[in-house]
Coordinates of C-alpha atoms in Angstrom, one line a residue:
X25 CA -16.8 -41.7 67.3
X26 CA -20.4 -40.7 67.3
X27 CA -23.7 -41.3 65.6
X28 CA -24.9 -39.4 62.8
X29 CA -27.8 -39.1 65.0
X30 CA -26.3 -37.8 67.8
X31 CA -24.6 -35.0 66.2
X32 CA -24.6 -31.5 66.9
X33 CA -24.8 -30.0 62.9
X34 CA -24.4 -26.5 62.1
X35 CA -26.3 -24.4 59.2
X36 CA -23.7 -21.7 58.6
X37 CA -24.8 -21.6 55.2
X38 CA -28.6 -21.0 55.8
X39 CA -28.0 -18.6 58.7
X40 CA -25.8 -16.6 57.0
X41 CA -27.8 -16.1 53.3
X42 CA -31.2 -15.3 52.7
X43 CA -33.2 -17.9 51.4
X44 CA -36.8 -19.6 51.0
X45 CA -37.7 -21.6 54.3
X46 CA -41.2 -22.3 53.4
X47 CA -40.5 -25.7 52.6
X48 CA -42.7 -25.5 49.8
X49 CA -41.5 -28.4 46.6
X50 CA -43.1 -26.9 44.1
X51 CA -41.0 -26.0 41.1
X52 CA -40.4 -22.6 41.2
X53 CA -38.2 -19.5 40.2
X54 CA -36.8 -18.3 43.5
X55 CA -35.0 -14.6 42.9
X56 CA -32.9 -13.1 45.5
X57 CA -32.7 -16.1 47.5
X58 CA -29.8 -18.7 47.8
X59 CA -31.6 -21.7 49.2
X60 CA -34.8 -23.4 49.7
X61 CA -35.4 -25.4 52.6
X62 CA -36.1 -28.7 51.2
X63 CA -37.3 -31.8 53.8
X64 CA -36.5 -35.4 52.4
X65 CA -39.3 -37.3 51.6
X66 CA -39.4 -40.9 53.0
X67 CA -38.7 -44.0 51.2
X68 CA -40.3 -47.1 51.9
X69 CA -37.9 -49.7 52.9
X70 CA -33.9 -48.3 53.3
X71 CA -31.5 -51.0 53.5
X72 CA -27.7 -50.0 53.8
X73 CA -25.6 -50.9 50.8
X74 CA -22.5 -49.3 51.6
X75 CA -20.4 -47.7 54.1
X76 CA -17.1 -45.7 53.7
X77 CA -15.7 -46.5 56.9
X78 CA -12.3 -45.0 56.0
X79 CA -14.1 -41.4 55.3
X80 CA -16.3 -42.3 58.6
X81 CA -13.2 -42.5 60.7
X82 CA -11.7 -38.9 59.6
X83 CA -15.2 -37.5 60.1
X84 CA -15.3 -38.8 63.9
X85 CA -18.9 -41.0 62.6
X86 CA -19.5 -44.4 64.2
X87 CA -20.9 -47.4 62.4
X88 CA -24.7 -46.3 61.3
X89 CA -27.0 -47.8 63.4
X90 CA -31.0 -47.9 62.3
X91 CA -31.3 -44.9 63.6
X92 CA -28.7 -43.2 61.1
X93 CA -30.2 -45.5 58.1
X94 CA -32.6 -43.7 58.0
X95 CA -31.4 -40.3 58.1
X96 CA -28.7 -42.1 55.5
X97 CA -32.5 -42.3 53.5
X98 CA -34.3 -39.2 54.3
X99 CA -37.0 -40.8 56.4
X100 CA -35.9 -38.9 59.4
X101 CA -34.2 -35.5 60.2
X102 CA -32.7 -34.7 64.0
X103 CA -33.2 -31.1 65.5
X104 CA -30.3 -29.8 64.7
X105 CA -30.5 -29.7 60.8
X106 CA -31.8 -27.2 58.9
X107 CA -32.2 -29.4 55.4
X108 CA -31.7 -27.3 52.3
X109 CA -31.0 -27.3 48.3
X110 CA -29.4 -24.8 46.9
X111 CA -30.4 -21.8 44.1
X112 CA -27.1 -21.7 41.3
X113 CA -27.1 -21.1 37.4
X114 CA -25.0 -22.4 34.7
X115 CA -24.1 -22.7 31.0
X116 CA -25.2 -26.0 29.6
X117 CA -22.9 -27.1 26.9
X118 CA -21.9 -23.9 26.5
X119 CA -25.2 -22.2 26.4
X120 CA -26.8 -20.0 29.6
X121 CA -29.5 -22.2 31.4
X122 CA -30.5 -19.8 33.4
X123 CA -31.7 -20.4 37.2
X124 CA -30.5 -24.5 37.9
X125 CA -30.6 -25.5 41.5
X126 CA -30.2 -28.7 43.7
X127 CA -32.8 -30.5 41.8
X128 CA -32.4 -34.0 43.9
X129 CA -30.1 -33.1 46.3
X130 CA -30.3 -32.4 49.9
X131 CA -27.3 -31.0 52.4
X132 CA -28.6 -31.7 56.1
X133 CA -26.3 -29.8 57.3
X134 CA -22.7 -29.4 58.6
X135 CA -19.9 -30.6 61.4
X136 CA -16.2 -29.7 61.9
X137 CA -13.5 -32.2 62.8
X138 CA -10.3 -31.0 63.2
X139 CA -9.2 -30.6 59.5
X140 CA -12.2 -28.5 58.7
X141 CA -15.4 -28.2 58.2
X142 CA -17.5 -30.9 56.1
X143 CA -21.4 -31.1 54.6
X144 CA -23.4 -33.5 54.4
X145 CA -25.6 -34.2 51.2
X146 CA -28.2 -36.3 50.4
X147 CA -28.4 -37.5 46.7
X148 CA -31.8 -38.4 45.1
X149 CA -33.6 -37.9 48.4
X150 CA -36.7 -36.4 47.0
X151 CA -38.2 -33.5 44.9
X152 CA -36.7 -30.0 45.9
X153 CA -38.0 -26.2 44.7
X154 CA -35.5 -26.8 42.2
X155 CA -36.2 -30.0 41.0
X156 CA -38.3 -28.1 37.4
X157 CA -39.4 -31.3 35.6
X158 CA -38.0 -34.5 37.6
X159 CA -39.0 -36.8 40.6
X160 CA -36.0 -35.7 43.2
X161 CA -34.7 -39.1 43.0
X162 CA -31.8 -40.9 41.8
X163 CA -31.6 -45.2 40.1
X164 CA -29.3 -47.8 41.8
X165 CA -27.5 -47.5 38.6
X166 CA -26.1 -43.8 38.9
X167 CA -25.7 -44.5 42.7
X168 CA -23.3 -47.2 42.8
X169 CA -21.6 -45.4 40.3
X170 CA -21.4 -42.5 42.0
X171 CA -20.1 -43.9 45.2
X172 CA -17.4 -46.0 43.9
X173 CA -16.1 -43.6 41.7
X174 CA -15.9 -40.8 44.3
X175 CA -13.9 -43.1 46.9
X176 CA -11.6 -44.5 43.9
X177 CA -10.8 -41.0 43.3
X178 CA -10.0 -40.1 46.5
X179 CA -7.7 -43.2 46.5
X180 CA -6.6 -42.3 43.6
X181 CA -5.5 -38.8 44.7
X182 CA -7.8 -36.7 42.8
X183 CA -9.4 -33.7 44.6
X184 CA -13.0 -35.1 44.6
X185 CA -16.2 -34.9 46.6
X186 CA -16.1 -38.1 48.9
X187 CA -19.4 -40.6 49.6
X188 CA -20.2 -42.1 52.9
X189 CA -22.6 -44.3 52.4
X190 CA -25.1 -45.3 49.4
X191 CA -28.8 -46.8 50.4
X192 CA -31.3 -48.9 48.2
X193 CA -34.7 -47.3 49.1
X194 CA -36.9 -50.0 48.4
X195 CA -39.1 -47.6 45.9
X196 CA -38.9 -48.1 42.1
X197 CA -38.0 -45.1 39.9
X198 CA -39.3 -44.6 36.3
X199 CA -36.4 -43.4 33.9
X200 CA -36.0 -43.2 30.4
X201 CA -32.3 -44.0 30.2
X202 CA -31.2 -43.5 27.2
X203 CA -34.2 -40.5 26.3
X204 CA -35.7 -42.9 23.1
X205 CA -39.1 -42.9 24.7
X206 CA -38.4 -46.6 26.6
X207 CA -38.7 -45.8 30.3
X208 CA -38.6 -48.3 33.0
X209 CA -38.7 -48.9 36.2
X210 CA -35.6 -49.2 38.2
X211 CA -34.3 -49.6 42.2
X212 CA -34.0 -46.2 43.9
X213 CA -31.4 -45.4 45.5
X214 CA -29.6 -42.3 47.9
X215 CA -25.9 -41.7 48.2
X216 CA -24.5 -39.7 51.3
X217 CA -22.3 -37.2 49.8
X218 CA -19.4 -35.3 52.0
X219 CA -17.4 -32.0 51.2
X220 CA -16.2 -29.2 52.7
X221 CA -18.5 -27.5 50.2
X222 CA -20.3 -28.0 47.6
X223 CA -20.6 -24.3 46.0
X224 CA -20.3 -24.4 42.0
X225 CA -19.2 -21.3 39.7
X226 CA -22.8 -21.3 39.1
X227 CA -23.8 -20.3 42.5
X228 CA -21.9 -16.7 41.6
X229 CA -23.4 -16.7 38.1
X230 CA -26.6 -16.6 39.7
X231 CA -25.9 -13.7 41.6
X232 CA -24.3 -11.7 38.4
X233 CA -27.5 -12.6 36.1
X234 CA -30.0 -10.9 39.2
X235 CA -27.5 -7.7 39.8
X236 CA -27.2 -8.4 42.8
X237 CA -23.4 -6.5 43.9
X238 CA -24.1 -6.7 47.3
X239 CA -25.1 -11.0 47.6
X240 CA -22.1 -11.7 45.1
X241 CA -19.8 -9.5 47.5
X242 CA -20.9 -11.2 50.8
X243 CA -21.2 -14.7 49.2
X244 CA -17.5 -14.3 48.0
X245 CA -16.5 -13.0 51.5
X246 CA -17.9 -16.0 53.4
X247 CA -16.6 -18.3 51.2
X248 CA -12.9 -16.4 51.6
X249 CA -13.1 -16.7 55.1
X250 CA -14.4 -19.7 55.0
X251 CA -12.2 -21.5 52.8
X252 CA -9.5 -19.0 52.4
X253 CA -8.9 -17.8 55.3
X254 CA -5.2 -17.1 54.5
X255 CA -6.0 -14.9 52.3
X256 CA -6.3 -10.9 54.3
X257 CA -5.0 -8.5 51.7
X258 CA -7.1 -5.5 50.6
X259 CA -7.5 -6.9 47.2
X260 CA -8.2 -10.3 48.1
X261 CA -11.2 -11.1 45.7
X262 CA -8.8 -11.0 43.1
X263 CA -6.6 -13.2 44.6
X264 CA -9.0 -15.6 45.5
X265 CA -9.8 -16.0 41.8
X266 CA -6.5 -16.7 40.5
X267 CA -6.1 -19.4 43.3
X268 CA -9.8 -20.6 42.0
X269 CA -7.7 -20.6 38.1
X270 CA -4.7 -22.4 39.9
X271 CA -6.9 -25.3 41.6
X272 CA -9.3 -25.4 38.5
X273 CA -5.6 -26.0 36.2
X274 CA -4.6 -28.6 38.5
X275 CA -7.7 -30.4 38.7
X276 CA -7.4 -30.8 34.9
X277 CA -3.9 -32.0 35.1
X278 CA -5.0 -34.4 37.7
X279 CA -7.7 -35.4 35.3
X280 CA -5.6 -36.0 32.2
X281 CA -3.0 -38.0 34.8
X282 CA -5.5 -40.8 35.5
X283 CA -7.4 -40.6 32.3
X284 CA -10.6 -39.3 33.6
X285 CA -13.6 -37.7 31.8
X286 CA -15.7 -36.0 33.6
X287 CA -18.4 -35.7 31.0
X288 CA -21.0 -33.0 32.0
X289 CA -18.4 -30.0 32.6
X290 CA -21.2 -27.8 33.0
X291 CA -20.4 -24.7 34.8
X292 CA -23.3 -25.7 37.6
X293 CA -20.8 -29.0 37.5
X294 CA -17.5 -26.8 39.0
X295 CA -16.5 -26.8 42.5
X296 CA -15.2 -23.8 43.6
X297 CA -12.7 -25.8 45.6
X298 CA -11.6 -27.5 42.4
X299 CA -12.7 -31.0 43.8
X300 CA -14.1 -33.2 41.3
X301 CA -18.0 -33.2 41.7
X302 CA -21.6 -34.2 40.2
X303 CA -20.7 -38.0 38.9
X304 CA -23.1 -38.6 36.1
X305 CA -22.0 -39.9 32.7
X306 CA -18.5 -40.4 33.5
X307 CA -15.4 -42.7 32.6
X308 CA -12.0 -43.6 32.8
X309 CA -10.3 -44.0 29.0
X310 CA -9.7 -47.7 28.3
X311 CA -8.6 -47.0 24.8
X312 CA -5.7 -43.9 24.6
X313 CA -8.0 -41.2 22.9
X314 CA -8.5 -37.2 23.0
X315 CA -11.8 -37.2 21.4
X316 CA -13.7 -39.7 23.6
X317 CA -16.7 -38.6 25.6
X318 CA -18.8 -41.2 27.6
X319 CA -21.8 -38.8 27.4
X320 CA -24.7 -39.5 24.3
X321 CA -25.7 -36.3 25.1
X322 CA -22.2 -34.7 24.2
X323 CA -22.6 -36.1 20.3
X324 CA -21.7 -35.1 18.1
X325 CA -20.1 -32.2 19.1
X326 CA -17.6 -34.0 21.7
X327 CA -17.3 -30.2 23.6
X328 CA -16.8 -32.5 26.7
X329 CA -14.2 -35.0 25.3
X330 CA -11.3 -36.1 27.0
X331 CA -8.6 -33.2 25.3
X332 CA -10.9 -30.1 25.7
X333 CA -11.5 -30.9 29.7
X334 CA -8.3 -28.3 30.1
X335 CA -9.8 -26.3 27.3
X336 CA -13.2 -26.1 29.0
X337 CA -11.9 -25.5 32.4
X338 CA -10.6 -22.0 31.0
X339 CA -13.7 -21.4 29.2
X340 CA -15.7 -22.2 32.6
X341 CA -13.6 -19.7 34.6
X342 CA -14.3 -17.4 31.5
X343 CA -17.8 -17.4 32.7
X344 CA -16.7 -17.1 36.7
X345 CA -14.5 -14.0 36.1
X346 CA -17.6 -12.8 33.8
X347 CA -20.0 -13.3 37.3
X348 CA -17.6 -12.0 39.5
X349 CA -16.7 -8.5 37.5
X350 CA -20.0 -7.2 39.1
X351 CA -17.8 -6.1 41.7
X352 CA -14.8 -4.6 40.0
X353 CA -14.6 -1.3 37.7
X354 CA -11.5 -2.5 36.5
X355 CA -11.6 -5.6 35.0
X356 CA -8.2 -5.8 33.9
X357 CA -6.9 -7.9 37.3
X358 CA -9.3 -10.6 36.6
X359 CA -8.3 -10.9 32.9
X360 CA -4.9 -11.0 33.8
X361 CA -5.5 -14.1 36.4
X362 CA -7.8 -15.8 33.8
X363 CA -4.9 -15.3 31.2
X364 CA -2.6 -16.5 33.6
X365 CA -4.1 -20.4 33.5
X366 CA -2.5 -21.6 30.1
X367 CA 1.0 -21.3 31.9
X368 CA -0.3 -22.6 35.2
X369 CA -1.5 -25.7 33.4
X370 CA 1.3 -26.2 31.6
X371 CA 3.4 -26.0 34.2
X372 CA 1.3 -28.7 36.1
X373 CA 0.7 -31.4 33.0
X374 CA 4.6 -30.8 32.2
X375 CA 5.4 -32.0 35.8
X376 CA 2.7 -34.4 36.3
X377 CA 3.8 -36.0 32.7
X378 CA 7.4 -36.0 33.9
X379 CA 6.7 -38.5 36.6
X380 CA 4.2 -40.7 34.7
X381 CA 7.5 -41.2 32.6
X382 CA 10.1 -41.4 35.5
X383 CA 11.9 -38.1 34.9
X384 CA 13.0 -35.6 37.2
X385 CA 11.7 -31.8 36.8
X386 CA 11.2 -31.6 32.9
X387 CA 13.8 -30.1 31.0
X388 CA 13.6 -29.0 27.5
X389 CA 14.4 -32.8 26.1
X390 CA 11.8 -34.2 28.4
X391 CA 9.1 -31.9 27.0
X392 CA 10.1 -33.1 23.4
X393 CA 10.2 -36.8 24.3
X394 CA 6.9 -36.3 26.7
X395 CA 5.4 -34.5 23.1
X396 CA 6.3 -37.5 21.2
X397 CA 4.6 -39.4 23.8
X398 CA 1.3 -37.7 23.3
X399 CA 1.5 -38.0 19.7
X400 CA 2.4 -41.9 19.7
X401 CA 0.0 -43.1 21.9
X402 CA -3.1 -40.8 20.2
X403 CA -2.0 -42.7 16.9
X404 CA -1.9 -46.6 18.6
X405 CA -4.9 -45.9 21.3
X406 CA -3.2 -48.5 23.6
X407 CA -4.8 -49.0 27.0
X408 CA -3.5 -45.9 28.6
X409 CA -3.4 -47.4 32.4
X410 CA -1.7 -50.7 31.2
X411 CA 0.5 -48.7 28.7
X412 CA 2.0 -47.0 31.7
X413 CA 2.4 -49.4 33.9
X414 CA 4.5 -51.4 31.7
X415 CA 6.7 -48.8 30.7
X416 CA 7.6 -49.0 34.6
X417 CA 8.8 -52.5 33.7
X418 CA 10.4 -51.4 29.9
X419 CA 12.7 -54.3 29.2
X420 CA 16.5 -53.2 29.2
X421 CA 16.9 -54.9 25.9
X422 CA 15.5 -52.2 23.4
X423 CA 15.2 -55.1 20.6
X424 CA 12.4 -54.3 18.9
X425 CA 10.6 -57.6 18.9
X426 CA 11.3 -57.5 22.9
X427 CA 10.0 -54.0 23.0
X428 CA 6.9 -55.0 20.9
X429 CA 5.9 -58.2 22.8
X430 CA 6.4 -56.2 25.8
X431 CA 3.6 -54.0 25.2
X432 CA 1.3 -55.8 23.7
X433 CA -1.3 -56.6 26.7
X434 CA -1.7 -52.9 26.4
X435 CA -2.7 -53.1 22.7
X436 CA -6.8 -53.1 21.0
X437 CA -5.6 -53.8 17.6
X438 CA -2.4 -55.4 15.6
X439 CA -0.3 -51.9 14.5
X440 CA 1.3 -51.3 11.3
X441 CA 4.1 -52.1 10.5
X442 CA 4.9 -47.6 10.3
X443 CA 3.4 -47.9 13.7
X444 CA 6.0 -50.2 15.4
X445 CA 8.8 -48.8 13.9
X446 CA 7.6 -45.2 15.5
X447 CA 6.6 -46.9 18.8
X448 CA 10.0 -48.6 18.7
X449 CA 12.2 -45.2 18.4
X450 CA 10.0 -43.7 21.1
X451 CA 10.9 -46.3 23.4
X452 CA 14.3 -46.7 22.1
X453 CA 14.9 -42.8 23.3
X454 CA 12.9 -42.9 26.2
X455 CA 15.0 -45.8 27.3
X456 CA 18.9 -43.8 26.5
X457 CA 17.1 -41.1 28.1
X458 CA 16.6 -42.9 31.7
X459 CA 19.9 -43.6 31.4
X460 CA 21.7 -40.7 31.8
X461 CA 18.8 -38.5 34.2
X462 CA 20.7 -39.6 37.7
X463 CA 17.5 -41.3 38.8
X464 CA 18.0 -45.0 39.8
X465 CA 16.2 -47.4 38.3
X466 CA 14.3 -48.7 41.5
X467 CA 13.5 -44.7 42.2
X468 CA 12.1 -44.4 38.7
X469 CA 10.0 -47.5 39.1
X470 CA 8.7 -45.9 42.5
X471 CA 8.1 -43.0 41.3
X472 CA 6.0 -44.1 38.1
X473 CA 4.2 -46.7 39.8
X474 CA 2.8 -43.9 42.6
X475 CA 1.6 -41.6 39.9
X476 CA 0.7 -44.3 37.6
X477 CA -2.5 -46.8 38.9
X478 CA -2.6 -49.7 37.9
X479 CA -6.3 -50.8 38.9
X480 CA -8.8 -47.6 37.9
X481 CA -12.7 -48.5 38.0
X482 CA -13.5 -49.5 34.2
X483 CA -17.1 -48.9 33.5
X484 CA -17.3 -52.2 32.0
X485 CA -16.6 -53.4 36.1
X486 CA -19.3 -50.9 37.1
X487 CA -21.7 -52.3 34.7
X488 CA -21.4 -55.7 35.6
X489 CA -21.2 -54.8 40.0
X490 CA -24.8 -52.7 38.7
X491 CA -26.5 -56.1 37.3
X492 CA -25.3 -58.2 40.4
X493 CA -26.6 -55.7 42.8
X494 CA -29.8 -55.4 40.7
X495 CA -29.8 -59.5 41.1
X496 CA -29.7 -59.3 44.6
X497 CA -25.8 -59.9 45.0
X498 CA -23.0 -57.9 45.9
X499 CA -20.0 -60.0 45.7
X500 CA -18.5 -58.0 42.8
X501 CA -19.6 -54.1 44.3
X502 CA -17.8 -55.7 47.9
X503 CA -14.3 -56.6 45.7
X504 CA -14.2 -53.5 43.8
X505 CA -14.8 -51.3 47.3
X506 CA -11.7 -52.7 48.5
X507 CA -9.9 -52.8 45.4
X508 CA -10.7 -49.1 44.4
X509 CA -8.2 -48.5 48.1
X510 CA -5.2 -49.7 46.7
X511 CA -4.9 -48.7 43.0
X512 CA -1.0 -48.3 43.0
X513 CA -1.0 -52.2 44.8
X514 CA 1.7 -53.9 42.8
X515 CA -0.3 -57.2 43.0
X516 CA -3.6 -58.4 44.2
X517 CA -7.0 -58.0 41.8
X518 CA -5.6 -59.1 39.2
X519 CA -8.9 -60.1 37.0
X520 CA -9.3 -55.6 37.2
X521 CA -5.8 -55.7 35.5
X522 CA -7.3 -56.0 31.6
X523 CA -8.4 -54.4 29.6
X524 CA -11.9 -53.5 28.5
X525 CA -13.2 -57.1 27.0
X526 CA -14.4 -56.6 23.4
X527 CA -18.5 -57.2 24.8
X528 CA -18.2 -54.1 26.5
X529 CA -16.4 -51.7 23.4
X530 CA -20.3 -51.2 22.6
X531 CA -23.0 -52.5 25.1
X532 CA -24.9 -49.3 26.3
X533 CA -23.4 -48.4 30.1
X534 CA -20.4 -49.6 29.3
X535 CA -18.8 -47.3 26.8
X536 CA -21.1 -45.0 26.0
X537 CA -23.8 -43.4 28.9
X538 CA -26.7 -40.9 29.3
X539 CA -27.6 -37.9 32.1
X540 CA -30.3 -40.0 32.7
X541 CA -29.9 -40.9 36.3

């Protein structure tokens, strides 16, 4: 293990592209180049808040000593990093926003261990040539959300970004949370964020809207043999976009599995490694329902709702295979790929929905009763993480009264009495159906219970760990750390086992959330 301090980063990025190292913050337009070198500014009094010692341990990083703290802060930079932010564009809820940028954050640089190569990012370190109207910085609020939500999706299984470690700075930060002409002051904060890379279909939109063949084509080389090195046929551009389509489709599915919205699926907001990335207004679904957002600033259109993530994600490569035809005279390969994402994600949500319900591969009568599924639970809006974890325990007894009383932890409101009966015959089905699949009943229950969590991190939780820390405490932000570990655990946390309390269906930061961060 070794100190942040002590170790040897690489700049492949910044030796490789051309880009602005004159340091200079001021807002600016910044053609032809990729980056801007971009030095933290200091905070005043950085105290450690947490540490991800699981992520620490595969990175080869020690325990932070005071020394790293502060790089953890921005306050100090070691010899061997070239501290950057980097130049992309994107569409903005669906419009073209032109040149973007890492307005607030920071990558110091890079290290490889032996399962690649990882960044490291610094998150509301300070104003950047990119930063256009804002401070650089980043609330306590955000942060902590942020952190735990990029380590429970790692935990969950979701491809994500990862956090190391989150720091109060000691420095107040004026925001206007919910953009009604209230600001106030609020803690600052920095999280360490970790990734093999954080490049965003907007970093090759950028290139397309300057004409500029000859970055695009070297920016998608390095990242090919960067981080797709197994791919060395002739045409290999287009084969690194339909694997781009295939990890975009299965992010999606992964999305829908745990009941994840995203919120702000920007096209600056895509990884190009399809990890999950950029945690702003986000949430998990308490309530089963398609047309949620979390995001104010997604009313009232709901482009970003929970159903059209898949939709968007097609409509976000759209705008990838648009960039990226710069380099081709025939465009028809790329259309073909970007067609070919419907059946990919199909394929993927059929599979993944399979084993939320116990099944083996899905069959033609799975895909009916997996339909009926979708349509029963949009009508109830039952609390979709309970929901499945007590189908994992259905009763054998398909007596409706059983069946009813069964699932009724899971339930918001009293149904109907048309309701029950259709909830009934669903489960009625779904329980002959189990029957006669050749899976044992201890299998099934495995197999549900690893693809279904149990715990996920309700922003109701994340509210309430936000006031304590903002009190000076942390008990709550400590429990849901380690609770966020285990969220297939078949016992322990039980208080996180509930659903959303009726205080929080409406309270600001709990259901509904701005960008503001």
């Amino acid at each position: 293990m070794t100190a942040i301090a002590e170790k040897k980063f690489r700049n492949d990025f910044t030796q490789q592209f051309e880009g602005d190292e004159s340091g200079d913050r001021t807002p600016r337009q910044t053609p032809g180049k990729l980056y801007s070198k971009a030095i933290p500014t200091p905070v005043a009094a950085p105290k450690l808040l947490a540490w991800s010692k699981n992520l620490a341990e595969e990175l080869g990083i020690a325990d932070p000593s005071t020394e790293d703290v502060q790089i953890l802060a921005g306050n100090k930079i070691t010899a061997s990093m070239n501290p950057y932010a980097a130049c992309y564009a994107g569409h903005q809820f669906g419009n073209w926003a032109g040149q973007l940028g890492d307005g607030r954050a920071i990558t110091l640089g890079e290290w490889g261990v032996k399962n690649g190569i990882f960044e490291l990012q610094l998150k509301g370190a300070g104003p950047t040539a990119y930063s256009r109207h804002a401070d650089g910085r980043a609330v306590l609020r955000s942060s902590v959300r942020e952190y735990l939500m990029s380590e429970a999706m790692h935990h969950l299984g979701v491809p994500t970004t990862r956090a190391l470690a989150l720091v109060e700075t000691g420095d107040k930060v004026l925001r206007d949370m919910f953009y009604n002409g209230n600001p106030e002051y609020e803690p600052g904060a920095i999280v360490s964020r970790v990734a093999p890379s954080f490049l965003r279909f907007g970093n090759f939109e950028l290139l397309a809207a300057q004409g500029d063949k000859e970055k695009m084509k070297q920016l998608i080389d390095w990242t090919i043999d960067r981080y797709f090195p197994h791919l060395t046929e002739e045409d290999r551009i287009l084969t690194w976009f339909q694997e781009v389509v295939d990890k975009t489709a299965f992010l999606m599915t992964e999305w829908q599995r745990v009941g994840f919205v995203h919120g702000v699926m920007n096209t600056d907001n895509m990884s190009i490694l399809g990890l999950t990335i950029d945690y702003g207004p986000f949430s998990f679904l308490d309530h089963y329902d398609h047309n949620f957002t979390p995001n104010t600033t997604d009313l009232p259109g709901r482009r970003y709702a929970f159903g059209n993530q898949p939709s968007i994600g097609y409509w976000n490569l759209g705008r990838l295979a648009n960039a990226i035809s710069l380099l081709f005279d025939d465009t028809e390969g790329l259309e073909n790929a970007l067609d070919s994402y419907e059946k990919i994600f199909w394929d993927y949500y059929y599979e993944m929905m399979a084993k939320k319900l116990g099944f083996q591969p899905p069959g033609k009568e799975e895909k009916k009763i997996i339909a009926r599924f979708e349509a029963v639970l949009s009508s109830i809006q039952p609390d979709m993480t309970l929901f499945y974890r007590l189908l994992a325990e259905i009763p054998s007894e398909t007596v409706p009264e059983t069946l009813l009383n069964h699932f009724a932890p899971s339930l918001y409101r009293d149904l109907q009495p048309k309701e029950q009966d259709e909830l009934v015959a669903l489960l009625t089905d779904y329980s002959k159906m189990t029957k006669n699949d050749g899976l044992s009943e201890e299998a099934r229950k495995n197999l549900m219970n690893q693809t279904n969590p149990r715990i996920i991190l309700r922003n109701y939780l994340l509210h309430e760990a936000i006031e304590e820390l903002e009190r000076g405490e942390n008990k709550l932000f400590v429990r849901l750390q380690e609770a966020m570990k285990q969220p297939y655990a078949t016992d322990g946390f039980e208080d996180f086992v509930k659903k959303r309390p009726e205080w929080a269906e409406t309270k600001a930061g709990c259901s509904m959330l701005s960008c503001s961060s």
